[in-house]
Amino acid sequence: EPEVTQTPSHQVTQMGQEVILRCVPISNHLYFYWYRQILGQKVEFLVSFYNNEISEKSEIFDDQFSVERPDGSNFTLKIRSTKLEDSAMYFCASNRGMGSPLHFGNGTRLTVT
Amino acid sequence: SQELEQSPQSLIVQEGKNLTINCTSSKTLYGLYWYKQKYGEGLIFLMMLQKGGEEKSHEKITAKLDEKKQQSSLHITASQPSHAGIYLCGADNAGNMLTFGGGTRLMVKP
């Protein structure tokens, strides 16, 4: 069964550094998402992406975050200058369209020191 | 904004016992998703409910959405150790932006 894949599974970075989290959504899906889960807290929506542009974003997704679909298969989340509070599990998800279930990857655990 | 409350927050059951997890929304639900998460892993889609009164089953797991569409329940019959994990409900807001509940951590004792 096709699945969403994320790399790396764990990323450690120093405060102020830039990180790029990578995702390969399911190939026939059209909508792509990033969510995050801070340890012990709820899974939170960051951003949705459709037709090569952001369709929705939350208050968390400020100017230090950006997303890109650099080619036909990858979907990336960039954090420009990481902060300690960015430490979390970041999940990529995709789906075929409105009203269809989101399929999640296994996540990237980001640790900012 | 929509808030989802799950109860209980954690649950320990003996293998073979039935259990129910509840998800209550602060607003009418237009799409309700149930996911299962194992520690350190991603969310696995279980079921989606959209209509008031809808009920769906898969293997030993049944999910219901009440008629008023503000509460959903997930029922597991004859629990097994493989059912252990964190169960999350998610509500579909405009634009497929899911709002999640805090999760219910289930442990099944053999």
Tab-separated table of C-alpha atoms in Angstrom:
chain	number	residue	atom	x	y	z
A	1	GLU	CA	0.000	0.000	0.000
A	2	PRO	CA	1.432	3.422	-0.905
A	3	GLU	CA	2.563	5.532	2.022
A	4	VAL	CA	3.871	8.955	2.915
A	5	THR	CA	7.594	8.879	3.624
A	6	GLN	CA	9.538	11.420	5.655
A	7	THR	CA	13.250	12.031	6.054
A	8	PRO	CA	15.152	12.242	8.251
A	9	SER	CA	13.447	10.387	11.078
A	10	HIS	CA	15.407	12.432	13.615
A	11	GLN	CA	17.158	15.776	13.205
A	12	VAL	CA	19.223	17.545	15.823
A	13	THR	CA	20.154	21.160	15.181
A	14	GLN	CA	21.484	24.151	17.037
A	15	MET	CA	19.338	27.162	17.790
A	16	GLY	CA	19.438	29.669	14.945
A	17	GLN	CA	20.247	27.092	12.274
A	18	GLU	CA	18.075	26.393	9.266
A	19	VAL	CA	16.516	22.970	8.820
A	20	ILE	CA	14.676	21.357	5.944
A	21	LEU	CA	12.309	18.488	6.584
A	22	ARG	CA	11.482	16.337	3.600
A	23	CYS	CA	8.402	14.396	2.620
A	24	VAL	CA	7.305	12.301	-0.316
A	25	PRO	CA	3.492	12.290	-0.397
A	26	ILE	CA	1.451	9.507	-1.969
A	27	SER	CA	1.839	9.894	-5.714
A	28	ASN	CA	-1.765	10.502	-6.787
A	29	HIS	CA	-2.591	12.819	-3.907
A	30	LEU	CA	-3.173	16.494	-4.586
A	31	TYR	CA	-3.211	18.097	-1.154
A	32	PHE	CA	-0.239	18.186	1.181
A	33	TYR	CA	0.026	19.164	4.819
A	34	TRP	CA	2.413	19.704	7.688
A	35	TYR	CA	1.399	19.134	11.280
A	36	ARG	CA	3.474	19.160	14.406
A	37	GLN	CA	3.228	17.601	17.848
A	38	ILE	CA	5.172	19.027	20.727
A	39	LEU	CA	5.921	16.325	23.289
A	40	GLY	CA	2.872	15.688	25.444
A	41	GLN	CA	0.656	18.070	23.483
A	42	LYS	CA	-1.949	17.843	20.730
A	43	VAL	CA	-1.212	17.353	17.063
A	44	GLU	CA	-1.437	20.858	15.546
A	45	PHE	CA	-2.046	21.969	11.989
A	46	LEU	CA	0.671	24.101	10.398
A	47	VAL	CA	-0.069	24.468	6.706
A	48	SER	CA	-1.868	22.975	3.717
A	49	PHE	CA	-0.640	23.143	0.138
A	50	TYR	CA	-2.479	22.651	-3.122
A	51	ASN	CA	-1.716	23.466	-6.724
A	52	ASN	CA	1.726	24.787	-5.836
A	53	GLU	CA	0.562	27.289	-3.280
A	54	ILE	CA	-0.393	27.519	0.360
A	55	SER	CA	-4.151	27.111	0.799
A	56	GLU	CA	-4.381	27.436	4.578
A	57	LYS	CA	-1.961	28.176	7.378
A	58	SER	CA	-2.220	28.427	11.136
A	59	GLU	CA	-0.940	31.121	13.465
A	60	ILE	CA	2.025	28.869	14.223
A	61	PHE	CA	3.180	29.057	10.601
A	62	ASP	CA	4.908	32.426	10.798
A	63	ASP	CA	7.590	33.986	8.601
A	64	GLN	CA	10.270	31.598	9.762
A	65	PHE	CA	8.445	28.697	8.142
A	66	SER	CA	8.125	28.006	4.437
A	67	VAL	CA	7.001	25.107	2.272
A	68	GLU	CA	7.966	24.084	-1.192
A	69	ARG	CA	7.297	21.401	-3.753
A	70	PRO	CA	10.622	21.549	-5.580
A	71	ASP	CA	9.807	18.732	-7.996
A	72	GLY	CA	7.009	16.309	-8.781
A	73	SER	CA	7.484	14.154	-5.745
A	74	ASN	CA	8.997	16.019	-2.786
A	75	PHE	CA	7.319	18.395	-0.351
A	76	THR	CA	9.526	20.259	2.095
A	77	LEU	CA	9.157	22.300	5.249
A	78	LYS	CA	11.909	24.808	5.972
A	79	ILE	CA	12.471	26.475	9.301
A	80	ARG	CA	14.793	29.411	8.739
A	81	SER	CA	16.167	30.110	12.197
A	82	THR	CA	15.229	27.404	14.650
A	83	LYS	CA	14.224	28.137	18.221
A	84	LEU	CA	14.164	25.836	21.215
A	85	GLU	CA	10.363	25.816	21.082
A	86	ASP	CA	10.459	24.388	17.551
A	87	SER	CA	11.476	21.050	19.039
A	88	ALA	CA	8.642	18.701	18.127
A	89	MET	CA	7.588	15.818	15.934
A	90	TYR	CA	6.718	17.111	12.487
A	91	PHE	CA	4.265	15.094	10.424
A	92	CYS	CA	3.670	15.347	6.713
A	93	ALA	CA	0.306	14.225	5.341
A	94	SER	CA	-1.452	14.041	1.997
A	95	ASN	CA	-4.880	13.259	0.595
A	96	ARG	CA	-6.744	13.096	-2.704
A	97	GLY	CA	-9.072	15.981	-1.960
A	98	MET	CA	-11.641	17.570	0.296
A	99	GLY	CA	-13.416	15.083	2.523
A	100	SER	CA	-10.945	12.257	1.967
A	101	PRO	CA	-8.817	11.007	4.851
A	102	LEU	CA	-5.326	12.343	5.429
A	103	HIS	CA	-2.510	9.817	5.270
A	104	PHE	CA	0.373	10.641	7.575
A	105	GLY	CA	4.057	9.852	7.445
A	106	ASN	CA	5.976	8.537	10.442
A	107	GLY	CA	7.265	11.974	11.288
A	108	THR	CA	10.582	13.731	11.805
A	109	ARG	CA	11.592	14.324	15.382
A	110	LEU	CA	13.304	17.732	15.476
A	111	THR	CA	15.437	18.549	18.485
A	112	VAL	CA	16.760	22.093	18.783
A	113	THR	CA	19.600	22.533	21.269
B	1	SER	CA	-12.203	27.764	16.923
B	2	GLN	CA	-13.293	24.168	17.327
B	3	GLU	CA	-12.152	22.215	20.384
B	4	LEU	CA	-12.224	18.451	20.782
B	5	GLU	CA	-12.175	16.799	24.170
B	6	GLN	CA	-11.408	13.114	24.487
B	7	SER	CA	-12.216	10.892	27.415
B	8	PRO	CA	-10.758	9.099	29.120
B	9	GLN	CA	-7.219	10.433	28.747
B	10	SER	CA	-5.835	6.983	29.479
B	11	LEU	CA	-7.243	3.524	29.844
B	12	ILE	CA	-5.856	0.195	31.007
B	13	VAL	CA	-7.957	-2.858	30.209
B	14	GLN	CA	-7.521	-6.580	30.507
B	15	GLU	CA	-7.190	-8.440	27.239
B	16	GLY	CA	-10.580	-9.566	26.012
B	17	LYS	CA	-12.501	-6.696	27.591
B	18	ASN	CA	-14.562	-4.164	25.671
B	19	LEU	CA	-13.886	-0.448	25.899
B	20	THR	CA	-15.222	2.883	24.657
B	21	ILE	CA	-13.444	6.159	23.936
B	22	ASN	CA	-15.399	9.382	23.550
B	23	CYS	CA	-14.744	12.525	21.561
B	24	THR	CA	-16.849	15.634	22.196
B	25	SER	CA	-16.766	18.706	20.013
B	26	SER	CA	-17.497	22.316	20.919
B	27	LYS	CA	-19.127	22.772	17.493
B	28	THR	CA	-21.068	20.702	14.972
B	29	LEU	CA	-18.894	18.094	13.331
B	30	TYR	CA	-18.845	18.031	9.528
B	31	GLY	CA	-16.280	15.280	9.308
B	32	LEU	CA	-14.845	13.250	12.152
B	33	TYR	CA	-11.750	11.090	11.773
B	34	TRP	CA	-10.319	8.474	14.085
B	35	TYR	CA	-6.609	7.756	14.019
B	36	LYS	CA	-4.330	5.470	15.973
B	37	GLN	CA	-0.791	6.478	16.888
B	38	LYS	CA	1.930	4.260	18.261
B	39	TYR	CA	4.680	5.929	20.259
B	40	GLY	CA	7.178	7.640	17.990
B	41	GLU	CA	5.243	6.791	14.852
B	42	GLY	CA	2.771	8.420	12.546
B	43	LEU	CA	-1.009	8.496	12.647
B	44	ILE	CA	-2.792	5.535	11.107
B	45	PHE	CA	-6.220	6.277	9.652
B	46	LEU	CA	-8.986	4.133	11.143
B	47	MET	CA	-12.364	5.552	10.122
B	48	MET	CA	-14.168	8.648	8.873
B	49	LEU	CA	-17.703	9.652	9.827
B	50	GLN	CA	-19.700	12.417	8.188
B	51	LYS	CA	-23.406	11.887	8.688
B	52	GLY	CA	-25.375	12.187	11.920
B	53	GLY	CA	-26.116	8.732	13.287
B	54	GLU	CA	-23.472	7.132	11.082
B	55	GLU	CA	-21.755	4.010	12.337
B	56	LYS	CA	-18.792	2.219	10.802
B	57	SER	CA	-16.953	-0.934	11.773
B	58	HIS	CA	-13.630	-2.434	10.873
B	59	GLU	CA	-12.620	-5.716	12.423
B	60	LYS	CA	-13.290	-5.233	16.153
B	61	ILE	CA	-13.468	-1.442	16.119
B	62	THR	CA	-16.754	0.469	15.737
B	63	ALA	CA	-17.086	4.222	15.507
B	64	LYS	CA	-20.297	6.226	15.781
B	65	LEU	CA	-21.263	9.838	15.228
B	66	ASP	CA	-24.278	10.982	17.205
B	67	GLU	CA	-27.383	12.448	15.562
B	68	LYS	CA	-26.520	15.969	16.667
B	69	LYS	CA	-23.013	15.566	15.241
B	70	GLN	CA	-21.222	16.843	18.291
B	71	GLN	CA	-19.990	13.602	19.779
B	72	SER	CA	-18.328	10.477	18.489
B	73	SER	CA	-17.414	7.239	20.197
B	74	LEU	CA	-14.940	4.508	19.357
B	75	HIS	CA	-15.713	1.059	20.710
B	76	ILE	CA	-13.304	-1.865	20.740
B	77	THR	CA	-14.701	-5.327	21.291
B	78	ALA	CA	-12.608	-8.072	22.871
B	79	SER	CA	-9.461	-5.959	23.119
B	80	GLN	CA	-6.080	-7.415	22.219
B	81	PRO	CA	-2.526	-6.231	22.939
B	82	SER	CA	-2.326	-5.104	19.289
B	83	HIS	CA	-5.002	-2.499	20.054
B	84	ALA	CA	-2.649	-0.665	22.406
B	85	GLY	CA	-1.688	2.846	21.365
B	86	ILE	CA	-2.979	6.389	21.354
B	87	TYR	CA	-6.351	7.003	19.740
B	88	LEU	CA	-6.954	10.457	18.307
B	89	CYS	CA	-10.117	12.015	16.991
B	90	GLY	CA	-9.820	14.776	14.429
B	91	ALA	CA	-12.465	17.217	13.211
B	92	ASP	CA	-12.530	18.451	9.648
B	93	ASN	CA	-12.541	22.245	9.523
B	94	ALA	CA	-12.766	24.293	6.377
B	95	GLY	CA	-10.047	23.436	3.916
B	96	ASN	CA	-9.281	19.989	5.303
B	97	MET	CA	-7.505	21.489	8.289
B	98	LEU	CA	-7.943	18.875	10.997
B	99	THR	CA	-8.261	19.828	14.648
B	100	PHE	CA	-7.266	16.972	16.942
B	101	GLY	CA	-8.277	15.961	20.408
B	102	GLY	CA	-5.712	15.328	23.090
B	103	GLY	CA	-5.739	11.571	22.551
B	104	THR	CA	-6.609	8.536	24.643
B	105	ARG	CA	-3.731	6.283	25.624
B	106	LEU	CA	-4.842	2.652	25.666
B	107	MET	CA	-2.929	-0.165	27.324
B	108	VAL	CA	-4.123	-3.760	27.065
B	109	LYS	CA	-2.838	-6.154	29.703
B	110	PRO	CA	-2.339	-9.729	28.510
